[in-house]
PDB file of C-alpha atoms in Angstrom:
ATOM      1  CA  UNK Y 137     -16.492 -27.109  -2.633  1.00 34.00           C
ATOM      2  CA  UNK Y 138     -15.293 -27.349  -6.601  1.00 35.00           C
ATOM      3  CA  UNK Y 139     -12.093 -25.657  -7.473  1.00 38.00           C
ATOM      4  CA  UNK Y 140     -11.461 -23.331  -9.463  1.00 38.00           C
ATOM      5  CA  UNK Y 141     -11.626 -24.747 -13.164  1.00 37.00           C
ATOM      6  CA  UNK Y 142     -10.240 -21.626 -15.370  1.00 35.00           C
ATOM      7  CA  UNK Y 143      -6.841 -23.699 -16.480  1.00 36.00           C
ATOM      8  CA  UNK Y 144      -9.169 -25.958 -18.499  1.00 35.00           C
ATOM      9  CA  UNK Y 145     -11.028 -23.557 -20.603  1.00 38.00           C
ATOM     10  CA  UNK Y 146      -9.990 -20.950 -22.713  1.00 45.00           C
ATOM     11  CA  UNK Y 147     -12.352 -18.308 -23.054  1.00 51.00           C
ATOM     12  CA  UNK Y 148     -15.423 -20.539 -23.591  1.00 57.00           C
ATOM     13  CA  UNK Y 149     -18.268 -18.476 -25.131  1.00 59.00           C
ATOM     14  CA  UNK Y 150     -21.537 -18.075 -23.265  1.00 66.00           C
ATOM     15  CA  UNK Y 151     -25.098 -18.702 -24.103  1.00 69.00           C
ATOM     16  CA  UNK Y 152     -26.439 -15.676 -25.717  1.00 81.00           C
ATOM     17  CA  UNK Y 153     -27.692 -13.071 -22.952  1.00 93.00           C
ATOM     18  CA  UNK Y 154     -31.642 -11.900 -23.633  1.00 95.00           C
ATOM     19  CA  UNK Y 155     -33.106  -9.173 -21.774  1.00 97.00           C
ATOM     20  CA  UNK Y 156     -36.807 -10.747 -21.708  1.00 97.00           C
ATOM     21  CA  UNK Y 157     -35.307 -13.726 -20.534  1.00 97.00           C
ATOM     22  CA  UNK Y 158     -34.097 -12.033 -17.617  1.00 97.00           C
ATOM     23  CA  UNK Y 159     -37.028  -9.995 -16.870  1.00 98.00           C
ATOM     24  CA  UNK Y 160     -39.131 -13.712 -16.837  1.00 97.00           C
ATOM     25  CA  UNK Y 161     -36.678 -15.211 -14.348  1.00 97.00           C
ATOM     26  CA  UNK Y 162     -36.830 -11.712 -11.853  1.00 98.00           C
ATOM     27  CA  UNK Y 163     -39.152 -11.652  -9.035  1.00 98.00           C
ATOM     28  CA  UNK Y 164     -39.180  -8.296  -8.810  1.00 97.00           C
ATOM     29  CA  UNK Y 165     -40.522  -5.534 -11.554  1.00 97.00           C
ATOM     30  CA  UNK Y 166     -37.121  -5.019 -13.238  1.00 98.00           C
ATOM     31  CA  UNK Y 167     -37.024  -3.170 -16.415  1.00 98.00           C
ATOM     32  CA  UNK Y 168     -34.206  -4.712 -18.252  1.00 98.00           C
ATOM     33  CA  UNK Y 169     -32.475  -3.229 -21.240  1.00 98.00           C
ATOM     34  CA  UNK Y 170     -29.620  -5.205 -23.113  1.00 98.00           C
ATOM     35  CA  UNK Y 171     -26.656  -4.398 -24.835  1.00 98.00           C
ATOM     36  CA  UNK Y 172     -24.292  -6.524 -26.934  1.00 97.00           C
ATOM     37  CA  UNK Y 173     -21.817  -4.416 -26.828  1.00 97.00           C
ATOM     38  CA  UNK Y 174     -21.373  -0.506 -24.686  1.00 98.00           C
ATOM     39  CA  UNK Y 175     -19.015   1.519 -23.241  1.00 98.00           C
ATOM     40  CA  UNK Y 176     -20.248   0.851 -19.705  1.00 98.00           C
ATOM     41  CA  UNK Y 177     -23.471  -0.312 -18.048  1.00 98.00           C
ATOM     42  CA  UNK Y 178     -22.644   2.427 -15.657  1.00 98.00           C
ATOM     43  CA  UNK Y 179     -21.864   5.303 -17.823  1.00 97.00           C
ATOM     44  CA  UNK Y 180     -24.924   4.566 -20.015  1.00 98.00           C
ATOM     45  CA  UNK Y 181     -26.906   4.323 -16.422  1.00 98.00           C
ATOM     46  CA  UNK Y 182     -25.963   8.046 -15.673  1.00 97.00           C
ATOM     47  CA  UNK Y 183     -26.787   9.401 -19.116  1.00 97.00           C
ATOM     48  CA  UNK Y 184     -30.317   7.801 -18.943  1.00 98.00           C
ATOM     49  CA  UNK Y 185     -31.486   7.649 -15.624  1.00 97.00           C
ATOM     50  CA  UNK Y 186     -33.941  10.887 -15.911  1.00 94.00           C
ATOM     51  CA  UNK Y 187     -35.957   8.476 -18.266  1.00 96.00           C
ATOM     52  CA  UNK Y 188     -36.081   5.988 -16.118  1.00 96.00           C
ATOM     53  CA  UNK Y 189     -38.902   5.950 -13.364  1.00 94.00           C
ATOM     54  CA  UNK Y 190     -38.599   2.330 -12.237  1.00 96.00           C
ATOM     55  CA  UNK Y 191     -35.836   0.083 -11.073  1.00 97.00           C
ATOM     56  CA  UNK Y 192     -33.647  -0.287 -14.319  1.00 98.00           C
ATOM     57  CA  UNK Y 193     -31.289  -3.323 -15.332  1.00 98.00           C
ATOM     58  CA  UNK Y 194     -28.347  -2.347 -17.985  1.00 98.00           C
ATOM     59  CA  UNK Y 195     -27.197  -5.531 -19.215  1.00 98.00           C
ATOM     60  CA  UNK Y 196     -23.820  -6.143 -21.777  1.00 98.00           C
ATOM     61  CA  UNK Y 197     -21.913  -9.109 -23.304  1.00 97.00           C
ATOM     62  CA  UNK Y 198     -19.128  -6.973 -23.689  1.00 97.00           C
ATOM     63  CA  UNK Y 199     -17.636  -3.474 -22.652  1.00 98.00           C
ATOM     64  CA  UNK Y 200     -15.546  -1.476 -24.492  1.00 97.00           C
ATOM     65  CA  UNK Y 201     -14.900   0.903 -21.225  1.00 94.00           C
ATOM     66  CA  UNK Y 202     -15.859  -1.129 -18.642  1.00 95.00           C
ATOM     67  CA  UNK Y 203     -14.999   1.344 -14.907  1.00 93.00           C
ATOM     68  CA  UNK Y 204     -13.452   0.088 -11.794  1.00 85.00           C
ATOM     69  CA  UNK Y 205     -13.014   1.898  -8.857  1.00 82.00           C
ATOM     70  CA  UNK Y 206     -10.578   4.724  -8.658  1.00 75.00           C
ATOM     71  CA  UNK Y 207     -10.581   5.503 -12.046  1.00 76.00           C
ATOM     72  CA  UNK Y 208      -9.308   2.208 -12.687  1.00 86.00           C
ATOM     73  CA  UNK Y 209     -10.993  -0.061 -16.156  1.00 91.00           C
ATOM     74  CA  UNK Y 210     -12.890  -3.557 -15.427  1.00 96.00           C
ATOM     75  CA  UNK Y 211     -11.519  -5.472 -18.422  1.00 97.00           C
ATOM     76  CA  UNK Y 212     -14.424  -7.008 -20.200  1.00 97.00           C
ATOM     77  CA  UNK Y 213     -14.144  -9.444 -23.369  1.00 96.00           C
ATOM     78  CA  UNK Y 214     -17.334 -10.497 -25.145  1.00 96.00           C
ATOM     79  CA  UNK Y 215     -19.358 -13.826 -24.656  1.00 93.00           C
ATOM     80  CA  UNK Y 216     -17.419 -14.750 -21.402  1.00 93.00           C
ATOM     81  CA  UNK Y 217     -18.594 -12.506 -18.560  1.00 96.00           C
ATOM     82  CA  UNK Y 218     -21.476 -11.136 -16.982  1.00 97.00           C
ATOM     83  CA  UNK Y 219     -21.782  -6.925 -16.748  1.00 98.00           C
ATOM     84  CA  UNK Y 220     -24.699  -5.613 -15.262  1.00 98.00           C
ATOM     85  CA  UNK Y 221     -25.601  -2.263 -13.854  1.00 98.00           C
ATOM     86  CA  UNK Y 222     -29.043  -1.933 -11.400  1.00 98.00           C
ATOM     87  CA  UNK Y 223     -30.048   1.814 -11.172  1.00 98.00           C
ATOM     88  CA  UNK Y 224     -32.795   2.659  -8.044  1.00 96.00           C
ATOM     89  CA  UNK Y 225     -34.432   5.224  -6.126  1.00 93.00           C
ATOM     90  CA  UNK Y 226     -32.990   5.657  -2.636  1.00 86.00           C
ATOM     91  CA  UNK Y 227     -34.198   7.604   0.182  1.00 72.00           C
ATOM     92  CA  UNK Y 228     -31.840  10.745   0.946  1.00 63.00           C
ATOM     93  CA  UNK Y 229     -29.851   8.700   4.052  1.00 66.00           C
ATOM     94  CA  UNK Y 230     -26.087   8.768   3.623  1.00 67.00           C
ATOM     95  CA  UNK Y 231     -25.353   6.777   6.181  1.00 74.00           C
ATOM     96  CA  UNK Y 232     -27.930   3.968   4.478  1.00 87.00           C
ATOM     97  CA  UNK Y 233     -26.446   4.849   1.048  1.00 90.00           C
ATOM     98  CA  UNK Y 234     -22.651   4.182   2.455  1.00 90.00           C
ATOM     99  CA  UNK Y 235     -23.400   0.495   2.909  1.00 94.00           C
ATOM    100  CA  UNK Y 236     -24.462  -0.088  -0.506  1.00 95.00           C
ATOM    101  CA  UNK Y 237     -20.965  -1.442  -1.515  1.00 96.00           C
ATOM    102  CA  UNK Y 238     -21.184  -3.956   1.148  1.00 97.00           C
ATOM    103  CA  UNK Y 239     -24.521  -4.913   0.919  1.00 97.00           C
ATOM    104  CA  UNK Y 240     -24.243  -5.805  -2.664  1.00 98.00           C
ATOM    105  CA  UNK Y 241     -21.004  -7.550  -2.153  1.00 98.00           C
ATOM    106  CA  UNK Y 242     -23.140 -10.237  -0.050  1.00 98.00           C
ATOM    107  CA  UNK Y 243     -25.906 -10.052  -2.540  1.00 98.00           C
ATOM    108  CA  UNK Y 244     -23.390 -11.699  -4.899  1.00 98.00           C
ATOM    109  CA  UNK Y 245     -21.886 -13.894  -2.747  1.00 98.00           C
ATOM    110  CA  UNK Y 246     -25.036 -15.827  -1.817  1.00 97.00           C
ATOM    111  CA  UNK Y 247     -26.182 -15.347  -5.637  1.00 97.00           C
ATOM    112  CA  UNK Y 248     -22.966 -17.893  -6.063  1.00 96.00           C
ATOM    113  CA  UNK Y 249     -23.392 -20.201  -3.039  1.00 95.00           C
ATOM    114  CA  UNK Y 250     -26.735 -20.412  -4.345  1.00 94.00           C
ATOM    115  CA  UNK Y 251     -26.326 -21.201  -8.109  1.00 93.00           C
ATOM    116  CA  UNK Y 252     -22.965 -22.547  -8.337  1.00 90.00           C
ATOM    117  CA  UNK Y 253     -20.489 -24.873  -5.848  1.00 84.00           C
ATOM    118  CA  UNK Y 254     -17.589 -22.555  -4.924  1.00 93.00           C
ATOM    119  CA  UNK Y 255     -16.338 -20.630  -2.362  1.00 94.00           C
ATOM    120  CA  UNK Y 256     -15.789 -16.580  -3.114  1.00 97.00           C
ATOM    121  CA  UNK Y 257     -14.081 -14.375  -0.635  1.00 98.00           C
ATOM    122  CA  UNK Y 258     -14.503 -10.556  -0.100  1.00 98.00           C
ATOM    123  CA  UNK Y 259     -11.709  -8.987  -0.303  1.00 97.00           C
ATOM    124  CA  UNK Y 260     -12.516  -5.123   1.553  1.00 96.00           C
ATOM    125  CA  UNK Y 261     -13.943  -2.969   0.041  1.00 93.00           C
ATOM    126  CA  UNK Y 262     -15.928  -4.103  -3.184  1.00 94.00           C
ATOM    127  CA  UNK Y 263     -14.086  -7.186  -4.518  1.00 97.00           C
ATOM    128  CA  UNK Y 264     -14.955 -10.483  -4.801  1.00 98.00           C
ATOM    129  CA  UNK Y 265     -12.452 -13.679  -4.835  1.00 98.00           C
ATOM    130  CA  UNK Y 266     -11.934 -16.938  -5.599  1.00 97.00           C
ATOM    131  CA  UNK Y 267      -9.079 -19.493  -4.598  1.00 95.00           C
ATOM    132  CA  UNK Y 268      -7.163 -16.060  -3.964  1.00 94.00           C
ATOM    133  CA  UNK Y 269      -7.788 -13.851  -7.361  1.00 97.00           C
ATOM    134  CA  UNK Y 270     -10.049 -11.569  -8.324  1.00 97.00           C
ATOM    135  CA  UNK Y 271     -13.456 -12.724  -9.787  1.00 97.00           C
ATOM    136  CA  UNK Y 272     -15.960  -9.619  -9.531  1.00 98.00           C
ATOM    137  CA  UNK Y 273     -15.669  -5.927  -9.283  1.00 97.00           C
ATOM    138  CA  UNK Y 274     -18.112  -3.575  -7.740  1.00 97.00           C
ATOM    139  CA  UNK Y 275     -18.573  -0.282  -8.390  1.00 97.00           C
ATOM    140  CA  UNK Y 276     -21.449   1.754  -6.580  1.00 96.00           C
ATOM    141  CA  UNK Y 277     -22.047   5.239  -7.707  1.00 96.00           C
ATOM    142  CA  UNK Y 278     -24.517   7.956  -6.180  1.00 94.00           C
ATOM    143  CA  UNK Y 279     -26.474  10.594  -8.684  1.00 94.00           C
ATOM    144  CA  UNK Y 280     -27.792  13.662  -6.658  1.00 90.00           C
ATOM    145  CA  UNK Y 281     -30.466  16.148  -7.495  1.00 86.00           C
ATOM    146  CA  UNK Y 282     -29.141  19.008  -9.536  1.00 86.00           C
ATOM    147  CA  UNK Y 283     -31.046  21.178  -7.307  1.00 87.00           C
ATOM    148  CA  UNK Y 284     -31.579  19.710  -3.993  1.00 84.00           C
ATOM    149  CA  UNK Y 285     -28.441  18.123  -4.013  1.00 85.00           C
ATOM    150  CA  UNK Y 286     -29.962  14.887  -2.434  1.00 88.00           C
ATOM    151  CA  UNK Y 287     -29.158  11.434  -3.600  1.00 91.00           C
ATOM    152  CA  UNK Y 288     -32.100  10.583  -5.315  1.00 91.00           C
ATOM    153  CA  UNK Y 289     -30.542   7.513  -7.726  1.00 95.00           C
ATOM    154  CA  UNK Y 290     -27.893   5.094  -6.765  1.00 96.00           C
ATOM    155  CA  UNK Y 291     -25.936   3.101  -9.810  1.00 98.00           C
ATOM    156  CA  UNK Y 292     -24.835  -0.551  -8.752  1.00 98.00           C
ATOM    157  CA  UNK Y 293     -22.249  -1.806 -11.236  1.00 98.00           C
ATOM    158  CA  UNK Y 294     -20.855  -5.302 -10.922  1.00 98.00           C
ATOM    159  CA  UNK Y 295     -18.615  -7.260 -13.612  1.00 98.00           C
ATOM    160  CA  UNK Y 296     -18.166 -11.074 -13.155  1.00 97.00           C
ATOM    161  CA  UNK Y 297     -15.649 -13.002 -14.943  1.00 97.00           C
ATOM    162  CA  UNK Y 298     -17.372 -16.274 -16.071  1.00 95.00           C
ATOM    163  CA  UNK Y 299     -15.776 -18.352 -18.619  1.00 93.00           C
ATOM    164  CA  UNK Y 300     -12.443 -15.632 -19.737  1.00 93.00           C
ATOM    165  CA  UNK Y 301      -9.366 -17.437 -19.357  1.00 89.00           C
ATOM    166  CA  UNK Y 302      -7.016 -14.939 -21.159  1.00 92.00           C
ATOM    167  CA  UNK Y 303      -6.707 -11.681 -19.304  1.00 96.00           C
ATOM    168  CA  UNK Y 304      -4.200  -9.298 -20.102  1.00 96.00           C
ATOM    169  CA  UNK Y 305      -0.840  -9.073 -18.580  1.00 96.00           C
ATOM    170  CA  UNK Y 306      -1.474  -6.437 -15.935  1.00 94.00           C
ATOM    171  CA  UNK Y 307      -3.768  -8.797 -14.470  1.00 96.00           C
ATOM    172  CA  UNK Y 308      -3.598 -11.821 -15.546  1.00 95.00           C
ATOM    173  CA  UNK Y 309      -1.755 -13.001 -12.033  1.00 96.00           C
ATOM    174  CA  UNK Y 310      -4.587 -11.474  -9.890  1.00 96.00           C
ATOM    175  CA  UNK Y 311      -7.732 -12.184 -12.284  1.00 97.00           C
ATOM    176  CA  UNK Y 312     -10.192 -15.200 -12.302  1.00 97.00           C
ATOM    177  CA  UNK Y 313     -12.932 -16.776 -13.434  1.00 96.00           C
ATOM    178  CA  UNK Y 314     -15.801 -19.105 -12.826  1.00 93.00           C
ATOM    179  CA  UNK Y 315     -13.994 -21.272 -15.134  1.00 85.00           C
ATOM    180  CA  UNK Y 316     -17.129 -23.265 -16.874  1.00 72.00           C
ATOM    181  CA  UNK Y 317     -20.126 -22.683 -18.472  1.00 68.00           C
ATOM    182  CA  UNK Y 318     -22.937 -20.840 -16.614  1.00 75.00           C
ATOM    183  CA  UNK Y 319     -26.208 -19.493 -16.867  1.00 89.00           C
ATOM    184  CA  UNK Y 320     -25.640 -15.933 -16.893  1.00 94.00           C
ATOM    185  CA  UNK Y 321     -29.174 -14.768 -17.166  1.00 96.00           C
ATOM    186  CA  UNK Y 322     -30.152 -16.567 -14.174  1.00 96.00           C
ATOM    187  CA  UNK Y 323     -27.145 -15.235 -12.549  1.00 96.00           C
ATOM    188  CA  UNK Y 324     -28.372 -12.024 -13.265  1.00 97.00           C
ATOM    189  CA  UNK Y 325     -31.629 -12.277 -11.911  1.00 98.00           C
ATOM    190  CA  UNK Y 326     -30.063 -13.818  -8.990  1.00 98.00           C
ATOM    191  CA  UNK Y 327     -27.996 -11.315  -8.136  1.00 98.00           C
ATOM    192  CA  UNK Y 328     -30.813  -7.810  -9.196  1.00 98.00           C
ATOM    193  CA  UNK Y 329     -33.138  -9.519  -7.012  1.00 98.00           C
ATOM    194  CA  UNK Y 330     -31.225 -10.398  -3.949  1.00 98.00           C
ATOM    195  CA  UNK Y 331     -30.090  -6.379  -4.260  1.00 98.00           C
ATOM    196  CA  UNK Y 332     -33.483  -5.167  -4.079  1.00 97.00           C
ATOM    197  CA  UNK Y 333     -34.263  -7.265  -1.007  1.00 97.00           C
ATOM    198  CA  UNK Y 334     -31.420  -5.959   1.034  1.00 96.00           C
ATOM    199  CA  UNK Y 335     -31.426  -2.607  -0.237  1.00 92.00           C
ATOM    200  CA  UNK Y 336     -35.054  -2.586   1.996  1.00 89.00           C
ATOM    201  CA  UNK Y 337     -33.343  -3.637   4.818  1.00 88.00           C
ATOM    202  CA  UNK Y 338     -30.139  -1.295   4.970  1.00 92.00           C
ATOM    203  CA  UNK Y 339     -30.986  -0.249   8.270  1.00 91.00           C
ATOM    204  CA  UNK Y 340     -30.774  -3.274  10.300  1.00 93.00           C
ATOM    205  CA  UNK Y 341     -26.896  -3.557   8.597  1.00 95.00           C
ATOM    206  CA  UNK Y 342     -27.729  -7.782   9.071  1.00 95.00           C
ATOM    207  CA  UNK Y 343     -25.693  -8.464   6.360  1.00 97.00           C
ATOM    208  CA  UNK Y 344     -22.768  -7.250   8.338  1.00 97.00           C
ATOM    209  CA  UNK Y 345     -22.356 -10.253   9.783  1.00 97.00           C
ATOM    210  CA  UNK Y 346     -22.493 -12.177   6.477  1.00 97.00           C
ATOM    211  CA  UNK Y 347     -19.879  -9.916   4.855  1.00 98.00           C
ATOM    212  CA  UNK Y 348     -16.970 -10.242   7.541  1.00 98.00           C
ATOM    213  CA  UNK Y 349     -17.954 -14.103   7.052  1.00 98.00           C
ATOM    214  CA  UNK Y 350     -16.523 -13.945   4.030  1.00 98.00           C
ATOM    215  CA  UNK Y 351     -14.058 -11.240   4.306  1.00 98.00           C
ATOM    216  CA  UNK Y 352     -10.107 -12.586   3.573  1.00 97.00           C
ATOM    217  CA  UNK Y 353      -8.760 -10.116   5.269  1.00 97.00           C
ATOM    218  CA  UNK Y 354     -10.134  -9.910   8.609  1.00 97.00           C
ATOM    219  CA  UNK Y 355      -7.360 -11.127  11.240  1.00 97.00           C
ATOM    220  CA  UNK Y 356      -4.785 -10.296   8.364  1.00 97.00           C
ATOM    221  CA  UNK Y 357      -1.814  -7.773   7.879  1.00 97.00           C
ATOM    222  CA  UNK Y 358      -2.868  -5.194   5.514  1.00 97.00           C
ATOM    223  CA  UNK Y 359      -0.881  -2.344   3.411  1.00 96.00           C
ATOM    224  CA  UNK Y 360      -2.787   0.928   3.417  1.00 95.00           C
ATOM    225  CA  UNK Y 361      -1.973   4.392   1.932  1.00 91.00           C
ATOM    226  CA  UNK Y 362      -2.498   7.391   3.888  1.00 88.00           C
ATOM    227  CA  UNK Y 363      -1.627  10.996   2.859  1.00 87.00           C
ATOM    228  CA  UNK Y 364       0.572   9.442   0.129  1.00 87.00           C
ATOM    229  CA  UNK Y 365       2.467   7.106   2.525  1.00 92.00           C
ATOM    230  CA  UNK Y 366       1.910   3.637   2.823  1.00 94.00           C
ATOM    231  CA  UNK Y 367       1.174   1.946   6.030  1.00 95.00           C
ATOM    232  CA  UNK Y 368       1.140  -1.635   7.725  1.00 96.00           C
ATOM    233  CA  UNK Y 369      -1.618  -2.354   9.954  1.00 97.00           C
ATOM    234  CA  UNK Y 370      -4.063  -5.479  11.030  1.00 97.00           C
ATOM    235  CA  UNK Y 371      -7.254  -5.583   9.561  1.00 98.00           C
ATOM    236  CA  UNK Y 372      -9.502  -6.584  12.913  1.00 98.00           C
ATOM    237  CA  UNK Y 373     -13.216  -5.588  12.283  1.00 98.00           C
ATOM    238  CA  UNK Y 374     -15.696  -4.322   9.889  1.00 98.00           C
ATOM    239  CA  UNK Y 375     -18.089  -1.486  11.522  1.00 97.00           C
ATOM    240  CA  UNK Y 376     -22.023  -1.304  10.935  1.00 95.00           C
ATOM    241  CA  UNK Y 377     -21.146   1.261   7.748  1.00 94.00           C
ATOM    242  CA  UNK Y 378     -18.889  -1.152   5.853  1.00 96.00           C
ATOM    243  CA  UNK Y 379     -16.002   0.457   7.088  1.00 96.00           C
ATOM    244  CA  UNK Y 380     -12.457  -1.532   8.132  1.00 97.00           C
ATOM    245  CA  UNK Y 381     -11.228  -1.536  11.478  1.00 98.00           C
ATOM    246  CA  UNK Y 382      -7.351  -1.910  11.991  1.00 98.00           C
ATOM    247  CA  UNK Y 383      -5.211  -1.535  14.747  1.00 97.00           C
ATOM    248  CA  UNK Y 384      -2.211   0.368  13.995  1.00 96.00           C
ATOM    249  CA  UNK Y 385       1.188   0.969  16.042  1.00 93.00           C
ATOM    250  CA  UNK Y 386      -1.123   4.211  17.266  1.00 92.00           C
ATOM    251  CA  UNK Y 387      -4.054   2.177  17.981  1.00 96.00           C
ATOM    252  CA  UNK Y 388      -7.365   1.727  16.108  1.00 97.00           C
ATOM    253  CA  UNK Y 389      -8.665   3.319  13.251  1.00 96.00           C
ATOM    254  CA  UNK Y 390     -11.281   2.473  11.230  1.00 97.00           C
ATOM    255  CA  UNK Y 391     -10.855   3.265   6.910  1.00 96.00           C
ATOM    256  CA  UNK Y 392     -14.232   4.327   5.631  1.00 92.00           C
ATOM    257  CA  UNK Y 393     -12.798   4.353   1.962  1.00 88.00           C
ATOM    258  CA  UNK Y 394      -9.464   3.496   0.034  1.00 85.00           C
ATOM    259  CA  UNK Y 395      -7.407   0.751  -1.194  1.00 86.00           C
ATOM    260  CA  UNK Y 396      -5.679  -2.296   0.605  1.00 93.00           C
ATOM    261  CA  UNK Y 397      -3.418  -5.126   0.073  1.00 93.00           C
ATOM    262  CA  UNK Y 398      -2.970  -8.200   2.105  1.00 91.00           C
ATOM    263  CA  UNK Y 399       0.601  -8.541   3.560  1.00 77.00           C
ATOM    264  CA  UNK Y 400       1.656 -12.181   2.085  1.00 58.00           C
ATOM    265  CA  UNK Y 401       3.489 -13.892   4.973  1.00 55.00           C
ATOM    266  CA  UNK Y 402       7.024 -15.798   4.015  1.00 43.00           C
TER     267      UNK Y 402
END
């Protein structure tokens, strides 16, 4: 496998995204809409997605508010990463709705393996890695019925670092990149497509298997927070819901949601 090569570029600009492009290289019908610049696929998702009656792809070279997880921002510079956003109708079923995080975490690993000769990691819950920093953020987000109060939608954000090289200082020890010149729209495609084939096949939770795979944590000493306190544990299993199994000095427990570190050993 290639190492990482973001130490020998410096925020090499892309090849210029196009949304019919993308929509040629899906096997799936995709509506794609592109943006050179928006707050956040996912934000714009949520204020559209009552016009939207088929599977919808929200494409941008650049964010201005790009959203992690926990309120947290996904830092994303023009021309050098990939931000995408697939909204879909799901079938009221929490406990197939719950693995959509996980699911789509191995849609993009196998979108890499495929297309490009590295090696990413996933580090639990909805990050991926590579050579031991972060590459890609995931960010899944539900919209119920205003009157049912049913899922109905589901919003599946991902942001890849490609080509960026500078990041800023709060994460420029833990951030990544691809580190060379990619396709992106093919990427794209890659990645929209392998999500609608899994997202038919939630039940069977086969991709299970492929996520701990590639999990970096499993077999590891983890930091977790609970009720404000943090906690040491070993991370030992993931369950068929995505969730992380650790055994604690109490015995096992398994974290359905949350934030972890991996305990560095010296």
């Amino acid at each position: 496998m290639s190492d990482n090569k973001s130490n020998s570029v410096k925020n090499t600009a892309l090849s210029t995204l196009n949304a019919q492009n993308i929509k040629k290289l899906l096997k799936n019908n995709i509506e794609v809409l592109y943006f050179d610049t928006i707050d956040s696929t996912n934000t714009h998702a949520k204020r559209v997605y009552k016009a939207c009656t088929t599977p919808t792809l929200f494409v941008a070279n650049h964010q201005s508010n790009g959203r992690g997880r926990l309120g947290r921002t996904f830092y994303s510079p023009a021309d050098t990463g990939l931000y995408m956003s697939l909204l879909l109708d799901v079938a009221d079923n929490s406990e197939d709705i719950i693995c959509i995080t996980t699911a789509t975490c191995v849609c993009v690993i196998n979108a890499l393996k495929e297309l490009y000769n590295v090696a990413p990691q996933i580090k639990w819950v909805n990050d991926i890695y590579l050579c031991n920093k972060k590459l890609c953020g995931i960010l899944c987000e539900a919209i119920t019925n205003e009157n049912t109060h049913k899922v109905e939608k589901v919003i599946i954000g991902i942001g890849i670092n490609i080509s960026t090289k500078d990041f800023p200082d709060d994460i420029k020890d833990i951030a990544t990149s691809l580190g060379f010149a990619h396709n992106r729209e093919e990427l794209c495609a890659k990645i929209a497509d392998n999500i609608i084939a899994i997202t038919k096949e939630l039940k069977t939770r086969d991709f299970i298997n492929e996520y701990k795979k590639h999990s970096m944590v499993l077999g590891c000493d983890i930091n977790y927070t609970e009720n404000g306190v943090t906690k040491v544990a070993t991370a030992i299993d993931i369950d068929r819901n995505g969730g992380l199994v650790i055994k604690t000095e109490n015995g096992l427990k398994t974290l359905s949601s949350g934030e972890i570190s991996v305990r560095i050993k010296k």
